[in-house]
CSV table of C-alpha atoms in Angstrom, one decimal:
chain,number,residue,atom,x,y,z
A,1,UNK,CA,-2.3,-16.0,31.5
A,2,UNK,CA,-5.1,-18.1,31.3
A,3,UNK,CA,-4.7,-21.9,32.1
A,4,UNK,CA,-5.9,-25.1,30.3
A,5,UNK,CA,-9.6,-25.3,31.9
A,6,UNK,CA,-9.7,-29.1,33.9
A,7,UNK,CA,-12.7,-31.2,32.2
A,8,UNK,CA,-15.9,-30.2,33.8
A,9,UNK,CA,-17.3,-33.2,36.3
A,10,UNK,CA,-19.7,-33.5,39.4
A,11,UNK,CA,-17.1,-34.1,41.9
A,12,UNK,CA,-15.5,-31.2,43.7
A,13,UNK,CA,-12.4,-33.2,44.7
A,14,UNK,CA,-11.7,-33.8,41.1
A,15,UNK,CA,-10.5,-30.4,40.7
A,16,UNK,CA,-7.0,-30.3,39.2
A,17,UNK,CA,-6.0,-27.6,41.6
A,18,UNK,CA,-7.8,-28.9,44.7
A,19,UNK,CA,-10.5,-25.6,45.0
A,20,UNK,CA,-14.2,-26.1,45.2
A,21,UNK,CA,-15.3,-24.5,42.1
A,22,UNK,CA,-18.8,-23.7,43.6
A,23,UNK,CA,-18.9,-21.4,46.1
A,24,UNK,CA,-23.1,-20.7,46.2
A,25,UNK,CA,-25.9,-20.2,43.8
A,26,UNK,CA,-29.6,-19.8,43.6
A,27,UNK,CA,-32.0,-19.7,41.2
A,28,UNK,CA,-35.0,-17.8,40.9
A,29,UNK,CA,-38.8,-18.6,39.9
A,30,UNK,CA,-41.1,-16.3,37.9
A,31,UNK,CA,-42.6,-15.1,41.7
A,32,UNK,CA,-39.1,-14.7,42.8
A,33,UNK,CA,-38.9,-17.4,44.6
A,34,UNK,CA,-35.0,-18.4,45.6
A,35,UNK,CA,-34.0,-22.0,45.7
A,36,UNK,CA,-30.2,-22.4,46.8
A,37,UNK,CA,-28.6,-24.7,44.3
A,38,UNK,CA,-25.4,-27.0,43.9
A,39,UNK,CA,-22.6,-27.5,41.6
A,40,UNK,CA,-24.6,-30.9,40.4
A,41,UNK,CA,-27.1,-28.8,39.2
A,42,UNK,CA,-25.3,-26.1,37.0
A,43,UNK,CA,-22.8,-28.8,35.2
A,44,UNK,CA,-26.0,-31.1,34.9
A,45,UNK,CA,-28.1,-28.3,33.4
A,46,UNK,CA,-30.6,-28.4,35.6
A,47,UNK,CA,-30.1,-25.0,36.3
A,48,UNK,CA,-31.6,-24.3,32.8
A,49,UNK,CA,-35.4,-25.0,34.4
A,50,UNK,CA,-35.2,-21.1,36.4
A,51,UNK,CA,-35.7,-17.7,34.4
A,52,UNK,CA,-33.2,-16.6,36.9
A,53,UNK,CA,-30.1,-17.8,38.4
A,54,UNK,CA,-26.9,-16.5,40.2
A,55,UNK,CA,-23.9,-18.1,40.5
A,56,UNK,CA,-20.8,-17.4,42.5
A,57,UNK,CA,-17.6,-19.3,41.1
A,58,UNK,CA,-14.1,-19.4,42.2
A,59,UNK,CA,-11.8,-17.9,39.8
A,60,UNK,CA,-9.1,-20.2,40.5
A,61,UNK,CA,-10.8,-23.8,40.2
A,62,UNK,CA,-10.0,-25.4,37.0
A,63,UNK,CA,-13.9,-26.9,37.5
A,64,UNK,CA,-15.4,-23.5,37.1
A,65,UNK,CA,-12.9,-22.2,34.2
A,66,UNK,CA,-13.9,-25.3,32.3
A,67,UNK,CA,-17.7,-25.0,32.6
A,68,UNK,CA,-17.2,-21.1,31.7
A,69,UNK,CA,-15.5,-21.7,28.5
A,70,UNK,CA,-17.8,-25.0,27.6
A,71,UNK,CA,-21.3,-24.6,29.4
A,72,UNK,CA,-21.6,-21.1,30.1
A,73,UNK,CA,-22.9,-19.9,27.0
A,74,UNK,CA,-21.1,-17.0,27.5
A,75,UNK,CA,-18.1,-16.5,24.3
A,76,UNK,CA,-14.4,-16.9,25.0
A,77,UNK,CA,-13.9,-13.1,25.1
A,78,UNK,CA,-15.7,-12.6,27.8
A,79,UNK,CA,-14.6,-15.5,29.5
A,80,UNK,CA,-10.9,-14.7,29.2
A,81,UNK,CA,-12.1,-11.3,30.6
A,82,UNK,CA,-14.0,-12.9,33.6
A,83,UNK,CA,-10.7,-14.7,34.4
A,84,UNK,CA,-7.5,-12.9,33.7
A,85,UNK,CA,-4.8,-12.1,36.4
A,86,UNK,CA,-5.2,-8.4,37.1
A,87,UNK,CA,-7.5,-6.3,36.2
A,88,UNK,CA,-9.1,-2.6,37.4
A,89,UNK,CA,-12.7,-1.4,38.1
A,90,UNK,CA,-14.9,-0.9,34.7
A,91,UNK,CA,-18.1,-1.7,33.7
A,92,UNK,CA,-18.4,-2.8,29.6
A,93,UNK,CA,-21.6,-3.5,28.0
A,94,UNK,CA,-20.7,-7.1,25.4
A,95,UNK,CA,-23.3,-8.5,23.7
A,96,UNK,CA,-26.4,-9.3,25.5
A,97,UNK,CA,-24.6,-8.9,28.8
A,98,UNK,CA,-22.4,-6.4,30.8
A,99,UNK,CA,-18.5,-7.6,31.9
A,100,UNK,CA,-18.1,-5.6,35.4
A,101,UNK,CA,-15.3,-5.7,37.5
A,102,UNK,CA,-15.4,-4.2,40.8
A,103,UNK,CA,-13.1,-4.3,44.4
A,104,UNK,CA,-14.3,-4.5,48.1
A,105,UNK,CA,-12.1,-4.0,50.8
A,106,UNK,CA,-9.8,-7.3,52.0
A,107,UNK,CA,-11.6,-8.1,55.5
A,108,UNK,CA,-9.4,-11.8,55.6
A,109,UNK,CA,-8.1,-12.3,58.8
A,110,UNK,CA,-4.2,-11.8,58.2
A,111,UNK,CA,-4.7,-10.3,54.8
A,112,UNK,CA,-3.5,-6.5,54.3
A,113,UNK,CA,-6.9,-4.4,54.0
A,114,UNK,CA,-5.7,-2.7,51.2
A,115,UNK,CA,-5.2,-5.5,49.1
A,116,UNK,CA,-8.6,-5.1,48.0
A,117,UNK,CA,-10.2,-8.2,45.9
A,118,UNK,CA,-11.5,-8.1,42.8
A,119,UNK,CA,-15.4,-9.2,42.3
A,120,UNK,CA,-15.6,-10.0,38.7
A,121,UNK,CA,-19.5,-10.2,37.5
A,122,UNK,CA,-21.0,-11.3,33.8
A,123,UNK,CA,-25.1,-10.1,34.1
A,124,UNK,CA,-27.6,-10.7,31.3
A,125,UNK,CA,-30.9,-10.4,32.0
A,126,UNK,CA,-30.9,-14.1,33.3
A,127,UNK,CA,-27.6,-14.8,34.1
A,128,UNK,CA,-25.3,-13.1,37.2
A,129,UNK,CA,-22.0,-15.0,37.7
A,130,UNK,CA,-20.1,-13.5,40.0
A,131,UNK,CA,-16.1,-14.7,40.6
A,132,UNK,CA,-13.7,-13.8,43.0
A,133,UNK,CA,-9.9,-16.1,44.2
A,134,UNK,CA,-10.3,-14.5,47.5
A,135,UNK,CA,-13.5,-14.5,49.9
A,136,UNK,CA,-15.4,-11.2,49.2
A,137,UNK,CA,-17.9,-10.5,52.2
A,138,UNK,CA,-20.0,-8.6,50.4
A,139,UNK,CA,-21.3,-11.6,48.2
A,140,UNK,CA,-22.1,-13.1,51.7
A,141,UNK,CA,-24.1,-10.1,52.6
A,142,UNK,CA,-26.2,-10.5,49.7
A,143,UNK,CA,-26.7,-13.9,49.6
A,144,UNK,CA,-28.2,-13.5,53.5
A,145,UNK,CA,-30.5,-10.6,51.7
A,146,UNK,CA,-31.7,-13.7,50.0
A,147,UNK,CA,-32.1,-16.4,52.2
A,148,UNK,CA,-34.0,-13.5,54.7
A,149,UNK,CA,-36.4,-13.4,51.5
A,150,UNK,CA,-35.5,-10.2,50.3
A,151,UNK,CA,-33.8,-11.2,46.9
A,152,UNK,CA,-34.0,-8.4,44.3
A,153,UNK,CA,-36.2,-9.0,41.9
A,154,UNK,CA,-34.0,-8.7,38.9
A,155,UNK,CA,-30.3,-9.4,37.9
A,156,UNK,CA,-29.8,-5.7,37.5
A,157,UNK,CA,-31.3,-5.7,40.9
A,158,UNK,CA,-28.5,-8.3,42.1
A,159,UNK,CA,-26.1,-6.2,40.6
A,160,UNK,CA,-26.7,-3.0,42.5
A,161,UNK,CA,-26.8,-4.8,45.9
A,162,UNK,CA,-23.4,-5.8,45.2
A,163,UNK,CA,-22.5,-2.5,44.3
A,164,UNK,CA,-24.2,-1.0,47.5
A,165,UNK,CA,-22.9,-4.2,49.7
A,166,UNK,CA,-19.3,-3.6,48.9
A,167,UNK,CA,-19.6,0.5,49.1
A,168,UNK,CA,-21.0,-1.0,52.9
A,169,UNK,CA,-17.9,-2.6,53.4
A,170,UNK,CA,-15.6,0.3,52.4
A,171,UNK,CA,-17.3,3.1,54.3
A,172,UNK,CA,-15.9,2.0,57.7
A,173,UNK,CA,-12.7,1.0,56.7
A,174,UNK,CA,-11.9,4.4,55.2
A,175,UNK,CA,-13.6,6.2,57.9
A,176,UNK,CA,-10.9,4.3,60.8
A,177,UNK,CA,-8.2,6.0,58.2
A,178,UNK,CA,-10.0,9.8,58.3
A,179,UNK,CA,-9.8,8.7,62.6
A,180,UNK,CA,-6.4,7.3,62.4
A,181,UNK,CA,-5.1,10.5,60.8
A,182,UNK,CA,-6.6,12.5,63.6
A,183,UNK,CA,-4.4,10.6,65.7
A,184,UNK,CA,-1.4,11.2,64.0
A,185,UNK,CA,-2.4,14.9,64.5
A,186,UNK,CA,-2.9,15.2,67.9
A,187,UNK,CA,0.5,12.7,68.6
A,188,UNK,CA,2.4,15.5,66.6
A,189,UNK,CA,0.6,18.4,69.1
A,190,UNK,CA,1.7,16.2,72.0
A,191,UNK,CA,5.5,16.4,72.7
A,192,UNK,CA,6.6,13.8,75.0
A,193,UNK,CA,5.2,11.6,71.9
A,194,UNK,CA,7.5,11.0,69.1
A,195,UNK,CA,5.9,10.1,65.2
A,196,UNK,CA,8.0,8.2,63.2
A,197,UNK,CA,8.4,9.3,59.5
A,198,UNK,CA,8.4,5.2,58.7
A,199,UNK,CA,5.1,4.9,60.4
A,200,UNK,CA,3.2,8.1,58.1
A,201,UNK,CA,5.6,6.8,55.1
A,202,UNK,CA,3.3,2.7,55.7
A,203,UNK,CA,0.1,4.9,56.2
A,204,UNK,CA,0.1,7.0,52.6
A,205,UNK,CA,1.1,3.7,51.1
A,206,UNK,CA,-1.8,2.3,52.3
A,207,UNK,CA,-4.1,5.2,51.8
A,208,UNK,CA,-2.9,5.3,47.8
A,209,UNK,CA,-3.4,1.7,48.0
A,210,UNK,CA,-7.2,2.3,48.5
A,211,UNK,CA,-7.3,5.2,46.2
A,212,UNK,CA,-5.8,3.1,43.5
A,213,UNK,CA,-8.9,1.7,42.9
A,214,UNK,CA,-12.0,3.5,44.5
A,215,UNK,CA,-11.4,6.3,41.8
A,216,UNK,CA,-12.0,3.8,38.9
A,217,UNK,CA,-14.7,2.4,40.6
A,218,UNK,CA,-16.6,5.6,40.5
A,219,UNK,CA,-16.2,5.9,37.1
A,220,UNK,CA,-17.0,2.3,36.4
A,221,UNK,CA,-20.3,2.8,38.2
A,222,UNK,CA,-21.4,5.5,36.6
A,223,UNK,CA,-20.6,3.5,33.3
A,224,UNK,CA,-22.3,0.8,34.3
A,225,UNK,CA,-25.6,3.4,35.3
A,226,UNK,CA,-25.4,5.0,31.9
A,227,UNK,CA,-25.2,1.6,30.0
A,228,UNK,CA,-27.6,-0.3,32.0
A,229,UNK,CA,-30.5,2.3,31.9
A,230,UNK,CA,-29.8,3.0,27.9
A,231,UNK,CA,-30.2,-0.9,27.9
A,232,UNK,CA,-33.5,-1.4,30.0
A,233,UNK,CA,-31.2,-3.6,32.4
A,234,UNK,CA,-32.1,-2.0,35.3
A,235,UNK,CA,-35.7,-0.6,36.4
A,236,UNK,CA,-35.7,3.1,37.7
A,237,UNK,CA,-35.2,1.3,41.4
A,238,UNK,CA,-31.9,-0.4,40.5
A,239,UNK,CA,-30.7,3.0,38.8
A,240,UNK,CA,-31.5,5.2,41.8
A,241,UNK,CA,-29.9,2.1,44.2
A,242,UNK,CA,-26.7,2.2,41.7
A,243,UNK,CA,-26.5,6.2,41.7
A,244,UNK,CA,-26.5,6.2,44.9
A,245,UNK,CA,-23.5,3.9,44.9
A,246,UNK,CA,-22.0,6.2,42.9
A,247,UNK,CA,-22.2,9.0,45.0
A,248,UNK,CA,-21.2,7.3,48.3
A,249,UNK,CA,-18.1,6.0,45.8
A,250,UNK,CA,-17.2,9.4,45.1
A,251,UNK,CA,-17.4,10.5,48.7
A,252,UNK,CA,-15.3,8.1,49.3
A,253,UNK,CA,-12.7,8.6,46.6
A,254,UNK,CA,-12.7,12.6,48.7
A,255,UNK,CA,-11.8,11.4,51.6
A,256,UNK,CA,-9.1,9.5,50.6
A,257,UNK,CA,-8.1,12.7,48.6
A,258,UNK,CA,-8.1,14.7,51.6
A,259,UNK,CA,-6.3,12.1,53.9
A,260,UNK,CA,-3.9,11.9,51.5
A,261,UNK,CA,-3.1,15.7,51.7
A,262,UNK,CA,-3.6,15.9,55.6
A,263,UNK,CA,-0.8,12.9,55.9
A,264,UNK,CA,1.5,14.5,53.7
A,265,UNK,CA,1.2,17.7,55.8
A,266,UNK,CA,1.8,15.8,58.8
A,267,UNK,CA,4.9,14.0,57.1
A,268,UNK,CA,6.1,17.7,56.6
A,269,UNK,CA,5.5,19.0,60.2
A,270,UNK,CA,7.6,16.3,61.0
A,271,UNK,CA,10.2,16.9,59.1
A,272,UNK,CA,10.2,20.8,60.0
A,273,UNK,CA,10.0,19.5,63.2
A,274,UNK,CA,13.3,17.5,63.3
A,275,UNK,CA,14.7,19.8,61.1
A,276,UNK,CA,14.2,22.3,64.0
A,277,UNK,CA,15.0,20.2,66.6
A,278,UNK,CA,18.0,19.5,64.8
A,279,UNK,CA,19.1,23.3,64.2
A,280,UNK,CA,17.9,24.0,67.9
A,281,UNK,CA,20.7,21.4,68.8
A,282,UNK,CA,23.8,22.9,66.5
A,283,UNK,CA,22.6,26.0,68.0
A,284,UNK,CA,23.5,25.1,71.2
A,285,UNK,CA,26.8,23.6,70.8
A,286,UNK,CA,27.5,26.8,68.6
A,287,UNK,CA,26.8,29.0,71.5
A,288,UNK,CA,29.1,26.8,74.1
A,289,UNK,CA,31.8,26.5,71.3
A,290,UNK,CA,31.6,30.8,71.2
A,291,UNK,CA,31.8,30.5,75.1
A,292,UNK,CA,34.7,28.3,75.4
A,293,UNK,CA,36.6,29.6,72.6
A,294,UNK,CA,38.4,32.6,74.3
A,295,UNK,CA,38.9,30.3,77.2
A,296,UNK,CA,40.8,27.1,75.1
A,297,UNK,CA,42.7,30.0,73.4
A,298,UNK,CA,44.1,31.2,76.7
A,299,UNK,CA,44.5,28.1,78.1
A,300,UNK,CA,46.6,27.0,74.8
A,301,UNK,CA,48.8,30.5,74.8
A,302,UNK,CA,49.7,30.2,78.7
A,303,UNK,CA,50.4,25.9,78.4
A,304,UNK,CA,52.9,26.8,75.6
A,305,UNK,CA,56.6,25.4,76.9
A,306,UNK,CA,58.5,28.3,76.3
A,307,UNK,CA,60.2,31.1,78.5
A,308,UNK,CA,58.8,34.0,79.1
A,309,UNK,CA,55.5,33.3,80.3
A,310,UNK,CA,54.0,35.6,82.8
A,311,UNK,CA,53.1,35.0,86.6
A,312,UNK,CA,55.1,31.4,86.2
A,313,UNK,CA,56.9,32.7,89.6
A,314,UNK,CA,53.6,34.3,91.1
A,315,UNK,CA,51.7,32.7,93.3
A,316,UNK,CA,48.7,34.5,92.4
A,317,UNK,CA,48.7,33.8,88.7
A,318,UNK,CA,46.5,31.3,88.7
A,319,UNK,CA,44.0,32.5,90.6
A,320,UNK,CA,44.0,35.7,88.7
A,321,UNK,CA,43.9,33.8,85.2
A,322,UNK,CA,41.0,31.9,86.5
A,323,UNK,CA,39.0,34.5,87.5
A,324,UNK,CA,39.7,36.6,84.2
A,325,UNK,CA,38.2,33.5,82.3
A,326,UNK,CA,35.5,33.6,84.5
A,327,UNK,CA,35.2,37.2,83.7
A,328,UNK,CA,35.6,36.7,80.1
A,329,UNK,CA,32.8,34.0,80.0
A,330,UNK,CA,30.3,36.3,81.8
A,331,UNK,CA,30.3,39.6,79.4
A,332,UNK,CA,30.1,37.0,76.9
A,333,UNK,CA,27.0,34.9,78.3
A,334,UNK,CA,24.9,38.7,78.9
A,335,UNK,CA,26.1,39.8,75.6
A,336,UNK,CA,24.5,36.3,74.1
A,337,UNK,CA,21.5,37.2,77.1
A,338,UNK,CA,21.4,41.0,75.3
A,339,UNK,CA,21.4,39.9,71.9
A,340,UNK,CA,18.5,37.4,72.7
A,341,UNK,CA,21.1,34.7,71.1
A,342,UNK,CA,20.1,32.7,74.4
């Protein structure tokens, strides 16, 4: 649900919410030239005076929802789009622009790296406004490309180094899983080290977690490579930039595949392996109980208060009772020993 935008003004504290709607910007000049800009100069209109500009918003400040849905120029549609609650990896071409919603990786410090945050984009072919509630590092990456004076020289261009900035961010993350589930292999190989199920149980969670959305992501790249080049949005360097995005996505996507597969074998051999363990144990106490059977039985017969029973006036009876349980337990034992039961 999408809340009542606050009236749009030129103070950041006047935000119903208390966020600073304006997180960076910069507009660009016919050579390419990038000047950084402020939040005074996109509710002013100023911003009007480059062919290019990008704008990076938080989703959350009732400042930047109002100048969406009143000073944007882009339709309500596309604005209740930009800003909705949840939403999954696709790439939709709407009007004159593309809606493109894409995740990165969650590098904030106490934040679960799987809770990956959405970057949610509206390009035309002057226009990149880019929104996220949560600090995506991968904006931050580009906008050092630009103050080093390497700004792409097109929105589409802008576009794909988002793409390839936040496939950056993922590759290492994913690649300490592939390593992590090496070490959950060689801890199973090692015996005096014990895996807990919980602890491979937390892992696939967070292994799905990631897949959840890497796998739409591919296909909304690919999407957004189709309809951008049918659309002249990006030039034949943005398309081979984006493809490639697409195919390190996809990579990716496999590895997570194949972790997935490797940690639910390893959940298994763990299983089988208490499960043996476990059998190995019963087996045991199966073995003594055999052993000690014929010797409880003869001890209950002879402890029976009753006349009659023999050597109660022998001297020797004892001694002879003993050693025929110790007999008794021996052919057993080398029976167990010939049977390979032991």
């Amino acid at each position: 649900m999408i809340i009542e935008p606050a009236p749009v003004t030129n103070a950041d504290s006047d935000d119903v919410l208390g966020i600073d709607p304006f997180l960076f910007g910069f507009g660009f000049a016919a050579d390419g030239t990038a000047t950084p800009l402020k939040w005074e100069d996109v509710i002013s209109g100023d911003v009007a005076a480059y062919p290019r500009m990008w704008l990076h918003l938080n989703r959350l400040s009732r400042q930047a929802q109002g100048w969406l849905y009143r000073k944007s120029g882009i339709d309500k549609v596309a604005v209740q789009s930009l800003l909705q609650q949840e939403t999954r990896p696709r790439s939709t071409r709407h009007g004159t622009g593309f809606l493109i919603n894409l995740r990165g990786v969650n590098l904030n410090a106490g934040e679960a790296l799987e809770d990956m945050i959405a970057l949610r984009m509206w390009a035309s072919e002057g226009v990149l406004i880019t929104l996220r509630s949560r600090r995506v590092q991968a904006a931050r990456d580009v906008e050092a490309l630009i103050k080093a004076g390497e700004a792409p020289a097109s929105t589409g261009g802008l576009v794909a180094a988002l793409a390839n900035a936040l496939t950056d961010r993922m590759e290492p993350e994913i690649a300490a899983f592939d390593e992590q589930c090496d070490g959950f292999e060689d801890e199973i190989l090692d015996p005096a080290i014990r895996l807990g199920r919980a602890t491979l149980s937390e892992f696939r969670r967070k292994v799905l977690a990631l897949r959840r959305y890497i796998v739409p992501q591919r296909e909304a790249l690919a999407q957004l490579v189709r309809e951008g080049s049918a659309a002249g949005f990006f030039t034949d360097t943005d398309v081979l930039y984006l493809r490639e995005s697409v195919d390190r996505v996809t990579r990716l996507a496999e590895d997570l595949d194949a972790i997935r597969e490797r940690s639910i074998v390893l959940q298994e051999q763990v299983m089988e392996e208490r499960s043996d363990m476990m059998n190995q144990r019963l087996f045991v106490l199966s073995i003594l109980s055999a052993v000690f059977l014929p010797i409880s039985f003869v001890t209950g017969l002879f402890g029976v208060n009753v006349g009659g029973v023999p050597g109660v006036n022998s001297p020797m009876a004892f001694a002879v009772l003993v050693g025929s349980l110790a007999l008794a337990t021996g052919i057993m034992l080398a029976i167990f020993r010939w049977r390979r039961w032991i």
